[in-house]
PDB file of C-alpha atoms and ligand atoms in Angstrom:
ATOM      1  CA  UNK D 406      -0.375   0.383   0.037  1.00  0.00           C
ATOM      2  CA  UNK D 407       1.444   3.745  -0.903  1.00  0.00           C
ATOM      3  CA  UNK D 408       1.705   5.608   2.102  1.00  0.00           C
ATOM      4  CA  UNK D 409      -0.786   7.645   3.764  1.00  0.00           C
ATOM      5  CA  UNK D 410      -0.284  11.314   2.365  1.00  0.00           C
ATOM      6  CA  UNK D 411      -2.924  13.759   3.306  1.00  0.00           C
ATOM      7  CA  UNK D 412      -3.791  17.692   3.091  1.00  0.00           C
ATOM      8  CA  UNK D 413      -6.320  18.873   5.143  1.00  0.00           C
ATOM      9  CA  UNK D 414      -8.517  21.779   3.533  1.00  0.00           C
ATOM     10  CA  UNK D 415     -11.493  23.777   6.355  1.00  0.00           C
ATOM     11  CA  UNK D 416     -12.299  26.737   6.937  1.00  0.00           C
ATOM     12  CA  UNK D 417     -10.688  28.895   9.335  1.00  0.00           C
ATOM     13  CA  UNK D 418     -12.592  26.774  12.856  1.00  0.00           C
ATOM     14  CA  UNK D 419     -13.970  24.020  11.044  1.00  0.00           C
ATOM     15  CA  UNK D 420     -11.812  21.744  12.969  1.00  0.00           C
ATOM     16  CA  UNK D 421      -8.833  20.505  11.023  1.00  0.00           C
ATOM     17  CA  UNK D 422      -5.671  20.486  14.237  1.00  0.00           C
ATOM     18  CA  UNK D 423      -8.157  18.611  16.908  1.00  0.00           C
ATOM     19  CA  UNK D 424      -9.106  16.105  13.303  1.00  0.00           C
ATOM     20  CA  UNK D 425      -5.575  16.330  11.620  1.00  0.00           C
ATOM     21  CA  UNK D 426      -3.718  15.186  15.214  1.00  0.00           C
ATOM     22  CA  UNK D 427      -6.839  12.147  16.380  1.00  0.00           C
ATOM     23  CA  UNK D 428      -6.036  10.997  12.015  1.00  0.00           C
ATOM     24  CA  UNK D 429      -2.256  11.771  12.758  1.00  0.00           C
ATOM     25  CA  UNK D 430      -3.031   8.558  15.475  1.00  0.00           C
ATOM     26  CA  UNK D 431      -4.726   6.315  14.323  1.00  0.00           C
ATOM     27  CA  UNK D 432      -2.826   6.242  11.866  1.00  0.00           C
ATOM     28  CA  UNK D 433       1.027   6.032  13.102  1.00  0.00           C
ATOM     29  CA  UNK D 434       1.251   9.324  10.858  1.00  0.00           C
ATOM     30  CA  UNK D 435       3.587  12.624  11.547  1.00  0.00           C
ATOM     31  CA  UNK D 436       1.537  15.568  12.031  1.00  0.00           C
ATOM     32  CA  UNK D 437       2.180  18.936  11.072  1.00  0.00           C
ATOM     33  CA  UNK D 438       0.387  22.444  11.192  1.00  0.00           C
ATOM     34  CA  UNK D 439       1.664  25.166   9.279  1.00  0.00           C
ATOM     35  CA  UNK D 440      -0.646  27.764  10.600  1.00  0.00           C
ATOM     36  CA  UNK D 441       0.429  26.932  14.028  1.00  0.00           C
ATOM     37  CA  UNK D 442       4.585  26.844  13.098  1.00  0.00           C
ATOM     38  CA  UNK D 443       4.417  29.973  11.941  1.00  0.00           C
ATOM     39  CA  UNK D 444       2.493  32.049  15.805  1.00  0.00           C
ATOM     40  CA  UNK D 445       5.321  30.164  16.474  1.00  0.00           C
ATOM     41  CA  UNK D 446       7.673  31.951  14.441  1.00  0.00           C
ATOM     42  CA  UNK D 447       6.001  35.003  15.268  1.00  0.00           C
ATOM     43  CA  UNK D 448       6.595  34.260  19.250  1.00  0.00           C
ATOM     44  CA  UNK D 449       9.851  32.992  18.868  1.00  0.00           C
ATOM     45  CA  UNK D 450      10.800  35.706  17.211  1.00  0.00           C
ATOM     46  CA  UNK D 451      12.312  34.617  13.689  1.00  0.00           C
ATOM     47  CA  UNK D 452      12.852  35.816  10.321  1.00  0.00           C
ATOM     48  CA  UNK D 453      10.471  34.101   9.100  1.00  0.00           C
ATOM     49  CA  UNK D 454       7.771  34.431  11.732  1.00  0.00           C
ATOM     50  CA  UNK D 455       8.804  38.371  11.455  1.00  0.00           C
ATOM     51  CA  UNK D 456       7.259  38.212   8.413  1.00  0.00           C
ATOM     52  CA  UNK D 457       4.434  36.923   8.621  1.00  0.00           C
ATOM     53  CA  UNK D 458       3.593  39.285  11.279  1.00  0.00           C
ATOM     54  CA  UNK D 459       1.794  41.490   9.970  1.00  0.00           C
ATOM     55  CA  UNK D 460      -0.144  39.414   7.486  1.00  0.00           C
ATOM     56  CA  UNK D 461      -1.302  37.062  10.265  1.00  0.00           C
ATOM     57  CA  UNK D 462      -2.210  40.620  12.182  1.00  0.00           C
ATOM     58  CA  UNK D 463      -4.698  41.087   9.165  1.00  0.00           C
ATOM     59  CA  UNK D 464      -5.974  37.764   8.423  1.00  0.00           C
ATOM     60  CA  UNK D 465      -4.412  36.910   5.342  1.00  0.00           C
ATOM     61  CA  UNK D 466      -2.774  33.956   3.739  1.00  0.00           C
ATOM     62  CA  UNK D 467       1.255  34.922   4.256  1.00  0.00           C
ATOM     63  CA  UNK D 468       2.711  34.245   0.856  1.00  0.00           C
ATOM     64  CA  UNK D 469       3.466  30.935  -0.895  1.00  0.00           C
ATOM     65  CA  UNK D 470       6.867  31.245  -1.140  1.00  0.00           C
ATOM     66  CA  UNK D 471       7.043  31.283   2.799  1.00  0.00           C
ATOM     67  CA  UNK D 472       3.698  28.926   3.284  1.00  0.00           C
ATOM     68  CA  UNK D 473       6.406  26.705   0.974  1.00  0.00           C
ATOM     69  CA  UNK D 474       9.769  26.404   2.825  1.00  0.00           C
ATOM     70  CA  UNK D 475       7.646  25.825   5.638  1.00  0.00           C
ATOM     71  CA  UNK D 476       6.048  23.486   4.204  1.00  0.00           C
ATOM     72  CA  UNK D 477       8.706  21.122   2.089  1.00  0.00           C
ATOM     73  CA  UNK D 478      11.392  21.639   4.558  1.00  0.00           C
ATOM     74  CA  UNK D 479       9.105  19.580   7.446  1.00  0.00           C
ATOM     75  CA  UNK D 480       7.514  17.077   4.225  1.00  0.00           C
ATOM     76  CA  UNK D 481      11.803  16.475   4.151  1.00  0.00           C
ATOM     77  CA  UNK D 482      12.523  15.713   7.450  1.00  0.00           C
ATOM     78  CA  UNK D 483       9.404  13.182   7.962  1.00  0.00           C
ATOM     79  CA  UNK D 484      10.327   8.978   6.725  1.00  0.00           C
ATOM     80  CA  UNK D 485       6.769   7.570   6.518  1.00  0.00           C
ATOM     81  CA  UNK D 486       3.968   9.083   6.171  1.00  0.00           C
ATOM     82  CA  UNK D 487       1.579  12.175   7.403  1.00  0.00           C
ATOM     83  CA  UNK D 488      -0.642  14.434   7.984  1.00  0.00           C
ATOM     84  CA  UNK D 489      -0.260  18.296   6.746  1.00  0.00           C
ATOM     85  CA  UNK D 490      -2.965  20.604   8.245  1.00  0.00           C
ATOM     86  CA  UNK D 491      -3.488  24.531   6.130  1.00  0.00           C
ATOM     87  CA  UNK D 492      -1.759  23.456   3.960  1.00  0.00           C
ATOM     88  CA  UNK D 493      -2.346  23.475   0.732  1.00  0.00           C
ATOM     89  CA  UNK D 494      -4.218  27.001   1.189  1.00  0.00           C
ATOM     90  CA  UNK D 495      -3.859  28.220  -2.746  1.00  0.00           C
ATOM     91  CA  UNK D 496      -3.236  26.675  -6.377  1.00  0.00           C
ATOM     92  CA  UNK D 497       0.202  27.188  -6.448  1.00  0.00           C
ATOM     93  CA  UNK D 498       1.169  26.156  -3.464  1.00  0.00           C
ATOM     94  CA  UNK D 499      -0.847  22.387  -4.300  1.00  0.00           C
ATOM     95  CA  UNK D 500       1.361  22.303  -7.201  1.00  0.00           C
ATOM     96  CA  UNK D 501       4.570  22.643  -6.305  1.00  0.00           C
ATOM     97  CA  UNK D 502       3.654  19.858  -3.265  1.00  0.00           C
ATOM     98  CA  UNK D 503       2.595  17.795  -6.186  1.00  0.00           C
ATOM     99  CA  UNK D 504       5.621  18.415  -8.539  1.00  0.00           C
ATOM    100  CA  UNK D 505       7.333  17.796  -4.567  1.00  0.00           C
ATOM    101  CA  UNK D 506       5.360  14.422  -4.083  1.00  0.00           C
ATOM    102  CA  UNK D 507       6.103  13.619  -8.429  1.00  0.00           C
ATOM    103  CA  UNK D 508       5.530  10.060  -9.347  1.00  0.00           C
ATOM    104  CA  UNK D 509       3.764   9.639  -5.874  1.00  0.00           C
ATOM    105  CA  UNK D 510       1.886  12.381  -5.990  1.00  0.00           C
ATOM    106  CA  UNK D 511      -1.193  10.531  -6.752  1.00  0.00           C
ATOM    107  CA  UNK D 512      -1.537   8.494  -3.382  1.00  0.00           C
ATOM    108  CA  UNK D 513      -2.328  11.489  -2.035  1.00  0.00           C
ATOM    109  CA  UNK D 514      -5.307  12.491  -0.539  1.00  0.00           C
ATOM    110  CA  UNK D 515      -7.366  16.001   0.187  1.00  0.00           C
ATOM    111  CA  UNK D 516      -9.560  15.369   3.212  1.00  0.00           C
ATOM    112  CA  UNK D 517     -12.083  18.683   3.833  1.00  0.00           C
ATOM    113  CA  UNK D 518     -13.645  19.370   6.931  1.00  0.00           C
ATOM    114  CA  UNK D 519     -17.913  21.212   5.782  1.00  0.00           C
ATOM    115  CA  UNK D 520     -19.042  23.587   8.435  1.00  0.00           C
ATOM    116  CA  UNK D 521     -21.329  26.348   7.464  1.00  0.00           C
ATOM    117  CA  UNK D 522     -20.499  29.783   8.302  1.00  0.00           C
ATOM    118  CA  UNK D 523     -22.152  30.884  11.539  1.00  0.00           C
ATOM    119  CA  UNK D 524     -21.030  27.640  13.310  1.00  0.00           C
ATOM    120  CA  UNK D 525     -17.765  28.824  13.103  1.00  0.00           C
ATOM    121  CA  UNK D 526     -18.153  32.037  13.797  1.00  0.00           C
ATOM    122  CA  UNK D 527     -19.644  30.555  17.586  1.00  0.00           C
ATOM    123  CA  UNK D 528     -15.921  28.792  17.468  1.00  0.00           C
ATOM    124  CA  UNK D 529     -13.724  30.755  17.196  1.00  0.00           C
ATOM    125  CA  UNK D 530     -14.770  32.870  20.367  1.00  0.00           C
ATOM    126  CA  UNK D 531     -14.404  29.568  21.825  1.00  0.00           C
ATOM    127  CA  UNK D 532     -11.625  28.569  20.249  1.00  0.00           C
ATOM    128  CA  UNK D 533      -8.080  27.469  22.792  1.00  0.00           C
ATOM    129  CA  UNK D 534      -5.105  26.409  22.152  1.00  0.00           C
ATOM    130  CA  UNK D 535      -2.000  25.460  25.036  1.00  0.00           C
ATOM    131  CA  UNK D 536       1.125  27.511  25.500  1.00  0.00           C
ATOM    132  CA  UNK D 537       3.828  24.745  25.673  1.00  0.00           C
ATOM    133  CA  UNK D 538       1.909  21.403  23.853  1.00  0.00           C
ATOM    134  CA  UNK D 539       0.064  20.412  21.178  1.00  0.00           C
ATOM    135  CA  UNK D 540      -3.110  20.379  22.462  1.00  0.00           C
ATOM    136  CA  UNK D 541      -6.504  22.569  20.911  1.00  0.00           C
ATOM    137  CA  UNK D 542      -9.784  22.471  21.849  1.00  0.00           C
ATOM    138  CA  UNK D 543     -12.305  25.132  23.314  1.00  0.00           C
ATOM    139  CA  UNK D 544     -12.573  26.974  26.594  1.00  0.00           C
ATOM    140  CA  UNK D 545     -15.560  24.550  27.995  1.00  0.00           C
ATOM    141  CA  UNK D 546     -14.029  21.598  27.600  1.00  0.00           C
ATOM    142  CA  UNK D 547     -11.125  22.425  29.480  1.00  0.00           C
ATOM    143  CA  UNK D 548     -11.589  22.200  33.111  1.00  0.00           C
ATOM    144  CA  UNK D 549     -12.518  24.695  35.724  1.00  0.00           C
ATOM    145  CA  UNK D 550      -8.725  25.976  36.119  1.00  0.00           C
ATOM    146  CA  UNK D 551      -8.590  26.828  32.828  1.00  0.00           C
ATOM    147  CA  UNK D 552      -5.432  24.581  32.359  1.00  0.00           C
ATOM    148  CA  UNK D 553      -4.725  22.344  29.531  1.00  0.00           C
ATOM    149  CA  UNK D 554      -6.248  18.915  29.858  1.00  0.00           C
ATOM    150  CA  UNK D 555      -3.397  17.420  28.608  1.00  0.00           C
ATOM    151  CA  UNK D 556      -0.508  18.819  30.234  1.00  0.00           C
ATOM    152  CA  UNK D 557      -1.376  21.656  33.113  1.00  0.00           C
ATOM    153  CA  UNK D 558      -0.193  24.281  30.602  1.00  0.00           C
ATOM    154  CA  UNK D 559      -1.898  27.431  30.924  1.00  0.00           C
ATOM    155  CA  UNK D 560      -4.475  27.896  28.038  1.00  0.00           C
ATOM    156  CA  UNK D 561      -4.215  31.073  25.663  1.00  0.00           C
ATOM    157  CA  UNK D 562      -6.648  32.480  22.449  1.00  0.00           C
ATOM    158  CA  UNK D 563      -4.844  32.778  20.000  1.00  0.00           C
ATOM    159  CA  UNK D 564      -4.556  36.364  18.933  1.00  0.00           C
ATOM    160  CA  UNK D 565      -6.342  36.036  15.310  1.00  0.00           C
ATOM    161  CA  UNK D 566      -9.305  34.443  16.779  1.00  0.00           C
ATOM    162  CA  UNK D 567     -11.116  38.310  16.826  1.00  0.00           C
ATOM    163  CA  UNK D 568     -14.639  37.898  15.249  1.00  0.00           C
ATOM    164  CA  UNK D 569     -13.318  41.038  13.224  1.00  0.00           C
ATOM    165  CA  UNK D 570     -10.083  38.336  11.942  1.00  0.00           C
ATOM    166  CA  UNK D 571     -11.776  35.441  11.295  1.00  0.00           C
ATOM    167  CA  UNK D 572     -13.834  36.891   8.770  1.00  0.00           C
ATOM    168  CA  UNK D 573     -11.057  37.475   6.561  1.00  0.00           C
ATOM    169  CA  UNK D 574      -9.603  34.504   6.674  1.00  0.00           C
ATOM    170  CA  UNK D 575     -13.327  32.775   5.998  1.00  0.00           C
ATOM    171  CA  UNK D 576     -12.907  35.514   2.780  1.00  0.00           C
ATOM    172  CA  UNK D 577      -9.156  34.382   1.932  1.00  0.00           C
ATOM    173  CA  UNK D 578     -10.773  30.424   2.374  1.00  0.00           C
ATOM    174  CA  UNK D 579     -13.710  30.793   0.274  1.00  0.00           C
ATOM    175  CA  UNK D 580     -11.507  32.750  -2.237  1.00  0.00           C
ATOM    176  CA  UNK D 581      -8.013  31.265  -3.052  1.00  0.00           C
ATOM    177  CA  UNK D 582      -8.186  27.580  -0.814  1.00  0.00           C
ATOM    178  CA  UNK D 583     -11.974  26.151  -2.454  1.00  0.00           C
ATOM    179  CA  UNK D 584     -10.648  26.160  -6.118  1.00  0.00           C
ATOM    180  CA  UNK D 585      -7.450  24.330  -3.641  1.00  0.00           C
ATOM    181  CA  UNK D 586      -9.704  21.221  -2.766  1.00  0.00           C
ATOM    182  CA  UNK D 587     -11.589  21.687  -6.788  1.00  0.00           C
ATOM    183  CA  UNK D 588      -8.252  21.104  -8.416  1.00  0.00           C
ATOM    184  CA  UNK D 589      -8.240  17.262  -6.700  1.00  0.00           C
ATOM    185  CA  UNK D 590     -11.036  16.714  -6.581  1.00  0.00           C
ATOM    186  CA  UNK D 591     -10.605  16.753 -10.599  1.00  0.00           C
ATOM    187  CA  UNK D 592      -7.709  14.970  -9.665  1.00  0.00           C
ATOM    188  CA  UNK D 593     -10.729  12.102  -7.674  1.00  0.00           C
ATOM    189  CA  UNK D 594      -8.116  13.149  -4.286  1.00  0.00           C
ATOM    190  CA  UNK D 595     -10.817  14.833  -2.623  1.00  0.00           C
ATOM    191  CA  UNK D 596     -12.384  13.503   0.461  1.00  0.00           C
ATOM    192  CA  UNK D 597     -15.804  15.669   2.392  1.00  0.00           C
ATOM    193  CA  UNK D 598     -16.795  15.140   5.599  1.00  0.00           C
ATOM    194  CA  UNK D 599     -19.111  17.112   8.017  1.00  0.00           C
ATOM    195  CA  UNK D 600     -16.808  18.949  10.247  1.00  0.00           C
ATOM    196  CA  UNK D 601     -19.958  18.965  11.932  1.00  0.00           C
ATOM    197  CA  UNK D 602     -21.423  17.579  16.032  1.00  0.00           C
ATOM    198  CA  UNK D 603     -18.474  16.526  18.286  1.00  0.00           C
ATOM    199  CA  UNK D 604     -14.935  15.696  17.761  1.00  0.00           C
ATOM    200  CA  UNK D 605     -15.654  11.994  18.351  1.00  0.00           C
ATOM    201  CA  UNK D 606     -18.769  11.451  15.808  1.00  0.00           C
ATOM    202  CA  UNK D 607     -16.387  13.725  13.084  1.00  0.00           C
ATOM    203  CA  UNK D 608     -13.644  11.249  13.420  1.00  0.00           C
ATOM    204  CA  UNK D 609     -15.771   9.219  12.850  1.00  0.00           C
ATOM    205  CA  UNK D 610     -16.644   9.591   9.547  1.00  0.00           C
ATOM    206  CA  UNK D 611     -13.469  10.071   8.592  1.00  0.00           C
ATOM    207  CA  UNK D 612     -12.230   6.748  10.102  1.00  0.00           C
ATOM    208  CA  UNK D 613     -15.043   5.533   7.637  1.00  0.00           C
ATOM    209  CA  UNK D 614     -13.910   7.110   4.179  1.00  0.00           C
ATOM    210  CA  UNK D 615      -9.966   6.666   5.105  1.00  0.00           C
ATOM    211  CA  UNK D 616     -10.744   2.680   6.173  1.00  0.00           C
ATOM    212  CA  UNK D 617      -9.204   2.847   9.319  1.00  0.00           C
ATOM    213  CA  UNK D 618     -12.217   0.995  12.145  1.00  0.00           C
TER     214      UNK D 618
HETATM  215  P1  ADP S1277      -7.088  28.501  10.679  1.00  0.00           P
HETATM  216  O1  ADP S1277      -7.355  27.693   9.684  1.00  0.00           O
HETATM  217  O2  ADP S1277      -7.533  28.826  11.755  1.00  0.00           O
HETATM  218  O3  ADP S1277      -7.164  29.987   9.773  1.00  0.00           O
HETATM  219  P2  ADP S1277      -4.242  28.077  11.194  1.00  0.00           P
HETATM  220  O4  ADP S1277      -3.503  28.001  12.250  1.00  0.00           O
HETATM  221  O5  ADP S1277      -4.310  26.614  10.097  1.00  0.00           O
HETATM  222  O6  ADP S1277      -5.832  28.508  11.540  1.00  0.00           O
HETATM  223  O7  ADP S1277      -3.820  28.748   9.782  1.00  0.00           O
HETATM  224  C1  ADP S1277      -3.210  30.597  10.696  1.00  0.00           C
HETATM  225  C2  ADP S1277      -3.013  31.201   9.646  1.00  0.00           C
HETATM  226  O8  ADP S1277      -1.955  30.789   9.610  1.00  0.00           O
HETATM  227  C3  ADP S1277      -4.030  31.401   8.545  1.00  0.00           C
HETATM  228  O9  ADP S1277      -4.739  32.509   8.343  1.00  0.00           O
HETATM  229  C4  ADP S1277      -2.874  31.796   7.517  1.00  0.00           C
HETATM  230  O10 ADP S1277      -2.775  33.659   8.091  1.00  0.00           O
HETATM  231  C5  ADP S1277      -1.644  31.058   8.065  1.00  0.00           C
HETATM  232  N1  ADP S1277      -0.962  30.216   7.248  1.00  0.00           N
HETATM  233  C6  ADP S1277      -1.267  28.941   7.676  1.00  0.00           C
HETATM  234  N2  ADP S1277      -0.699  28.444   6.539  1.00  0.00           N
HETATM  235  C7  ADP S1277      -0.797  28.731   5.190  1.00  0.00           C
HETATM  236  C8  ADP S1277      -0.658  28.722   3.718  1.00  0.00           C
HETATM  237  N3  ADP S1277      -0.334  27.299   3.613  1.00  0.00           N
HETATM  238  N4  ADP S1277      -0.452  29.628   2.983  1.00  0.00           N
HETATM  239  C9  ADP S1277      -0.864  30.885   3.764  1.00  0.00           C
HETATM  240  N5  ADP S1277      -1.042  31.463   4.643  1.00  0.00           N
HETATM  241  C10 ADP S1277      -1.127  30.166   5.480  1.00  0.00           C
END
């Protein structure tokens, strides 16, 4: 069987991080989120973080060459299968990833999580992530102390999770990432899953699509 290589598409707050990690754990795959890595670079004050800063603050996508460098550097270092969360987000990124993977690009699968916009807006206000470990979830899903259920560190709200920024990111998704779904659909590599429901329900749908149960 081909080595699993899965890319996660989906609007902001559709659950890519949560489902991506569940999928990676279940399939024994490596996991990487370009968005999370960009926020880390920003926090660490690296050159890449400084370049990404104005785009993240404005709710825009970072330039393709920046996202590409981040994703392909990570992919090159992985032995075996992987899940990429939030990459590719534009057609040029998808085409460059295919060129990089050739001749194995036909085995790549894209998963899109579909969630209506009004539900996404509700989720954005609730979303929290751990300041230390990879945990992400909702304020109500964490324990009452407001600490990370996984490692006990402080939970924080992402700086880009306000409604105005969300709406900009949603617009970018609609204009730039929806065509990426079309690109994978044309080559029969796209799988659509409803992202509405509890994380467990959504993951059951994903498992059945990828025959992991
Ligand atoms: P969300 O899906 O909620 O927007 P992410 O953590 O996946 O959250 O991404 C946060 C931000 O990081 C994006 O809005 C975008 O500015 C930037 N980003 C992440 N991946 C890419 C990418 N492949 N291309 C361009 N920008 C990206």
